[in-house]
Structure formats: structure tokens, C-alpha cells
Amino acid sequence: GQNIDQPTEMTATEGAIVQINCTYQTSGFNGLFWYQQHAGEAPTFLSYNVLDGLEEKGRFSSFLSRSKGYSYLLLKELQMKDSASYLCAPMDSNYQLIWGAGTKLIIKP
Amino acid sequence: GAVVSQHPSRVICKSGTSVKIECRSLDFQATTMFWYRQFPKKSLMLMATSNEGSKATYEQGVEKDKFLINHASLTLSTLTVTSAHPEDSSFYICSANPGQENSPLHFGNGTRLTVT
């Protein structure tokens, strides 16, 4: 079957760094997306990885290891507005995104 | 950048009535749009894939006659929740792919449906 495994909730301090891990199992693989979702809002796109390695985009970086079925999202210089859920969504062989419940990130001052 | 507009953002209706939700791609054409439902603190669940000019593809367990999807043009897909019940109360989100198959989906802002 297809599944996503992310921590349910994480807490971090403003200004710090946090890494959100994601392991996945899919039928085929066509890349992995990270989305941010604030409570009551639709998800917004953060990053896309299709090759192994690290993709850096400002304060956010995303890493992928296809052989391990593993990805992480790294958030630096945390701000209060980063409090949200972070969704790891791999794309299967049919180009369908597989969604987990996401990781709720709580930022404390 | 690519923008997807969803309307209405919130709707309250009585049991037994029908509600239509619109999803528009504002600056690109989308042959395919996706409709999701999300319950509080749960993951996005794909309900159906809306295909322009043809029938929608529904996920297992989603009632075709209850959730009517129409994709009449390359920029508009509609989801109609027919004979709504309180258990249909949820957050409904549409998304569209503005380009290649592995380009990111762009989401509408979602519709909060409350059935009383």
C-alpha cells in the first residue's frame, strides 16, 4: 500500500532551526512535494524534489533520498508565522499526490 | 504566478439542499482539476479528478450522484454537493496543475461547508 509517515506535532523556538522528517511508500515515484497549510486555509506550495539531494529556497530547504524513501523539510530562523501544518506529499506513478495528515509545527517565542 | 480561485469561501445550508462550489484557474488553462475534502486535523482526501470535456474520475467510496462534478471549460470546474447532510460538513479544496504533470499543484482557498 501507499503511506506517509510524519510526526504528528513538533514544537520549536522562534529563531531556531527545525527539521521535519517524512518517510513514504508509494507505487512508483515522480517526485515529492512539501506544502504548508495554516489552520482553516488551503495548502501552499513550498518545494519539490525529484532527484536525491538538498534543494534550498531561502529559509526553507528540502532533502530527498529516493533509495531510503525519506525526505525532510528544514526551516531556519523560525518566525511565529511559520506555525502551521507541513504536508509531505509524494507523487506516485500515476502522478497522483499521496497525502498524509501532516506535521503540526508550533513556534514558541 | 498561477492562481486558482474558489468560491464561495464559506457556505451554510440546510439538510436536503444542494450547494455548488466553483473552481477557476485565472491565468492558465487546466484540463485537469482535483477536488479534495479535509476533515479537521485530518489529511487531504482526494475525492475526484475533474477532466475537461469528459466524466470525472471518482475515488473509491465517493458517491458520484452525491458529488456532481462538471468541468465544462478549461478554466472552470464545479462541485455540487446534492441533498447535503450534516456529515457532509467539511472543508472542500480544489487544485489545478498549470503545466507539466510533475509541476506543483496550485490550490484554491477552499470552501468551508456547514450543513445544519
Short mmCIF file of C-alpha atoms in Angstrom, two decimals:
data_model
loop_
_atom_site.label_atom_id
_atom_site.label_comp_id
_atom_site.label_asym_id
_atom_site.label_seq_id
_atom_site.Cartn_x
_atom_site.Cartn_y
_atom_site.Cartn_z
CA GLY A 1 0.00 0.00 0.00
CA GLN A 2 0.89 3.64 -0.06
CA ASN A 3 1.56 5.57 3.11
CA ILE A 4 3.23 8.61 4.58
CA ASP A 5 4.85 8.81 8.00
CA GLN A 6 5.47 12.21 9.59
CA PRO A 7 5.49 13.28 13.23
CA THR A 8 2.09 14.49 14.30
CA GLU A 9 3.33 17.56 16.11
CA MET A 10 6.58 19.40 16.77
CA THR A 11 7.46 22.42 18.86
CA ALA A 12 10.32 24.82 18.25
CA THR A 13 11.50 28.22 19.39
CA GLU A 14 11.41 31.43 17.39
CA GLY A 15 14.75 31.99 15.66
CA ALA A 16 15.76 28.34 15.89
CA ILE A 17 16.00 25.60 13.26
CA VAL A 18 13.65 22.64 12.91
CA GLN A 19 13.73 19.55 10.71
CA ILE A 20 10.52 17.76 9.80
CA ASN A 21 11.10 14.20 8.63
CA CYS A 22 8.96 12.21 6.25
CA THR A 23 9.17 8.59 5.18
CA TYR A 24 6.98 7.28 2.43
CA GLN A 25 5.99 4.24 0.46
CA THR A 26 4.37 4.68 -2.93
CA SER A 27 3.57 2.74 -6.07
CA GLY A 28 6.18 4.33 -8.28
CA PHE A 29 7.64 7.74 -7.65
CA ASN A 30 7.53 11.01 -9.54
CA GLY A 31 8.90 13.41 -7.01
CA LEU A 32 7.92 14.70 -3.61
CA PHE A 33 6.25 17.94 -2.63
CA TRP A 34 6.17 19.86 0.61
CA TYR A 35 3.21 22.11 1.33
CA GLN A 36 2.45 24.49 4.17
CA GLN A 37 -1.08 24.72 5.49
CA HIS A 38 -2.26 27.26 8.03
CA ALA A 39 -5.31 26.31 10.04
CA GLY A 40 -8.51 26.74 8.04
CA GLU A 41 -6.67 27.54 4.84
CA ALA A 42 -5.69 25.65 1.71
CA PRO A 43 -2.15 24.32 1.32
CA THR A 44 0.52 26.44 -0.34
CA PHE A 45 3.45 25.00 -2.26
CA LEU A 46 6.87 25.09 -0.62
CA SER A 47 9.20 22.77 -2.53
CA TYR A 48 9.57 19.92 -4.97
CA ASN A 49 12.32 17.28 -5.07
CA VAL A 50 12.67 14.65 -7.75
CA LEU A 51 16.40 13.94 -7.52
CA ASP A 52 18.38 12.98 -4.44
CA GLY A 53 19.92 15.81 -2.52
CA LEU A 54 19.15 19.14 -0.95
CA GLU A 55 17.11 21.93 -2.50
CA GLU A 56 17.50 25.28 -0.78
CA LYS A 57 14.97 28.06 -1.08
CA GLY A 58 15.50 30.92 1.31
CA ARG A 59 14.79 29.89 4.90
CA PHE A 60 13.37 26.57 3.74
CA SER A 61 15.33 23.59 2.41
CA SER A 62 14.12 20.16 1.41
CA PHE A 63 16.08 16.94 1.13
CA LEU A 64 15.28 13.71 -0.66
CA SER A 65 16.70 10.19 -0.60
CA ARG A 66 14.78 8.03 -3.03
CA SER A 67 16.52 4.81 -2.07
CA LYS A 68 15.50 5.31 1.56
CA GLY A 69 12.03 6.66 0.85
CA TYR A 70 12.93 9.62 3.02
CA SER A 71 12.65 13.37 2.87
CA TYR A 72 12.95 16.22 5.28
CA LEU A 73 11.98 19.87 5.36
CA LEU A 74 14.41 22.16 7.17
CA LEU A 75 13.18 25.51 8.40
CA LYS A 76 15.73 28.08 9.58
CA GLU A 77 15.37 31.33 11.51
CA LEU A 78 11.90 30.32 12.59
CA GLN A 79 9.25 33.00 12.75
CA MET A 80 5.93 32.93 14.55
CA LYS A 81 4.15 32.91 11.17
CA ASP A 82 5.78 29.55 10.44
CA SER A 83 3.34 27.96 12.88
CA ALA A 84 1.34 25.73 10.54
CA SER A 85 0.99 22.17 9.36
CA TYR A 86 3.59 20.88 6.92
CA LEU A 87 2.49 18.25 4.47
CA CYS A 88 4.83 15.81 2.79
CA ALA A 89 3.24 14.59 -0.44
CA PRO A 90 5.00 12.13 -2.74
CA MET A 91 3.67 11.64 -6.25
CA ASP A 92 3.07 8.09 -7.41
CA SER A 93 3.42 6.51 -10.84
CA ASN A 94 0.01 7.86 -11.85
CA TYR A 95 1.09 11.39 -10.97
CA GLN A 96 -1.29 11.36 -8.02
CA LEU A 97 -0.19 13.07 -4.82
CA ILE A 98 -0.37 10.92 -1.72
CA TRP A 99 -1.28 12.93 1.34
CA GLY A 100 -0.58 12.27 4.98
CA ALA A 101 -2.04 14.15 7.93
CA GLY A 102 0.97 16.46 8.07
CA THR A 103 3.08 17.73 10.94
CA LYS A 104 1.71 20.50 13.08
CA LEU A 105 4.55 22.86 13.92
CA ILE A 106 4.16 25.09 16.94
CA ILE A 107 6.54 28.02 17.30
CA LYS A 108 7.07 29.48 20.74
CA PRO A 109 8.59 32.88 21.47
CA GLY B 1 2.16 33.01 -10.85
CA ALA B 2 -0.63 30.53 -11.38
CA VAL B 3 -3.77 31.37 -9.43
CA VAL B 4 -6.74 29.22 -8.61
CA SER B 5 -9.90 30.92 -7.39
CA GLN B 6 -12.51 29.02 -5.40
CA HIS B 7 -15.94 30.33 -4.50
CA PRO B 8 -17.66 30.56 -2.09
CA SER B 9 -15.21 30.54 0.79
CA ARG B 10 -17.92 29.71 3.31
CA VAL B 11 -21.43 28.40 2.95
CA ILE B 12 -24.08 27.30 5.39
CA CYS B 13 -27.01 25.31 4.08
CA LYS B 14 -29.89 23.26 5.39
CA SER B 15 -30.09 19.50 5.19
CA GLY B 16 -31.52 18.32 1.93
CA THR B 17 -30.43 21.28 -0.14
CA SER B 18 -27.69 21.39 -2.76
CA VAL B 19 -24.57 23.52 -2.79
CA LYS B 20 -22.37 24.38 -5.76
CA ILE B 21 -18.69 25.21 -5.38
CA GLU B 22 -16.76 26.78 -8.23
CA CYS B 23 -13.07 26.42 -9.00
CA ARG B 24 -11.46 28.65 -11.61
CA SER B 25 -7.96 28.80 -12.98
CA LEU B 26 -7.41 32.51 -13.51
CA ASP B 27 -4.33 32.73 -15.70
CA PHE B 28 -3.85 29.28 -17.14
CA GLN B 29 -5.85 26.51 -18.70
CA ALA B 30 -6.38 23.33 -16.73
CA THR B 31 -7.55 20.19 -18.46
CA THR B 32 -7.49 18.51 -15.09
CA MET B 33 -8.61 19.80 -11.71
CA PHE B 34 -8.73 17.93 -8.44
CA TRP B 35 -11.30 18.07 -5.66
CA TYR B 36 -10.33 17.28 -2.09
CA ARG B 37 -12.13 17.11 1.21
CA GLN B 38 -10.44 17.69 4.53
CA PHE B 39 -11.89 17.00 7.95
CA PRO B 40 -10.41 18.80 10.97
CA LYS B 41 -6.89 17.65 11.78
CA LYS B 42 -7.01 15.06 9.02
CA SER B 43 -5.18 14.72 5.75
CA LEU B 44 -6.44 15.94 2.43
CA MET B 45 -8.54 13.25 0.79
CA LEU B 46 -8.81 13.21 -2.96
CA MET B 47 -12.46 12.92 -3.90
CA ALA B 48 -12.29 13.08 -7.66
CA THR B 49 -10.33 14.17 -10.67
CA SER B 50 -12.21 16.54 -12.91
CA ASN B 51 -11.45 16.19 -16.62
CA GLU B 52 -12.41 18.90 -19.10
CA GLY B 53 -14.90 17.62 -21.63
CA SER B 54 -15.31 14.19 -20.08
CA LYS B 55 -16.61 12.49 -16.97
CA ALA B 56 -14.87 12.94 -13.67
CA THR B 57 -12.92 10.10 -12.13
CA TYR B 58 -14.09 9.41 -8.59
CA GLU B 59 -12.06 7.85 -5.82
CA GLN B 60 -13.31 4.71 -4.17
CA GLY B 61 -16.04 5.38 -1.68
CA VAL B 62 -17.05 8.75 -3.12
CA GLU B 63 -20.65 8.80 -4.36
CA LYS B 64 -20.87 10.07 -7.91
CA ASP B 65 -24.53 11.01 -7.63
CA LYS B 66 -23.98 12.94 -4.45
CA PHE B 67 -20.90 14.89 -5.50
CA LEU B 68 -21.58 16.07 -9.02
CA ILE B 69 -18.59 17.41 -10.91
CA ASN B 70 -18.77 19.43 -14.10
CA HIS B 71 -15.68 20.60 -15.99
CA ALA B 72 -17.26 22.42 -18.89
CA SER B 73 -14.34 24.64 -19.81
CA LEU B 74 -10.57 24.72 -19.47
CA THR B 75 -10.81 27.26 -16.65
CA LEU B 76 -13.82 26.15 -14.63
CA SER B 77 -14.77 23.08 -12.65
CA THR B 78 -17.75 22.88 -10.31
CA LEU B 79 -18.55 20.53 -7.46
CA THR B 80 -22.19 20.25 -6.42
CA VAL B 81 -22.99 18.60 -3.12
CA THR B 82 -26.51 17.30 -3.61
CA SER B 83 -29.01 16.61 -0.84
CA ALA B 84 -26.49 17.73 1.74
CA HIS B 85 -26.41 16.16 5.19
CA PRO B 86 -24.61 17.33 8.34
CA GLU B 87 -21.94 14.68 7.81
CA ASP B 88 -21.04 16.44 4.55
CA SER B 89 -19.86 19.42 6.58
CA SER B 90 -16.19 19.75 5.76
CA PHE B 91 -13.51 21.82 4.08
CA TYR B 92 -13.55 21.32 0.31
CA ILE B 93 -10.49 22.32 -1.70
CA CYS B 94 -9.83 22.31 -5.42
CA SER B 95 -6.50 22.36 -7.16
CA ALA B 96 -5.17 22.51 -10.67
CA ASN B 97 -1.92 21.79 -12.43
CA PRO B 98 -0.83 24.70 -14.61
CA GLY B 99 1.72 22.82 -16.65
CA GLN B 100 3.59 19.58 -16.75
CA GLU B 101 2.48 16.52 -14.82
CA ASN B 102 5.12 16.94 -12.13
CA SER B 103 4.74 20.67 -11.62
CA PRO B 104 3.25 21.74 -8.31
CA LEU B 105 -0.47 21.89 -7.80
CA HIS B 106 -1.97 25.26 -7.06
CA PHE B 107 -4.84 25.26 -4.65
CA GLY B 108 -7.95 27.31 -4.32
CA ASN B 109 -8.58 28.88 -0.93
CA GLY B 110 -11.08 26.22 -0.01
CA THR B 111 -14.76 26.24 0.88
CA ARG B 112 -15.98 25.67 4.42
CA LEU B 113 -19.33 23.90 4.13
CA THR B 114 -21.61 23.66 7.15
CA VAL B 115 -24.83 21.71 6.81
CA THR B 116 -27.37 22.35 9.55
#
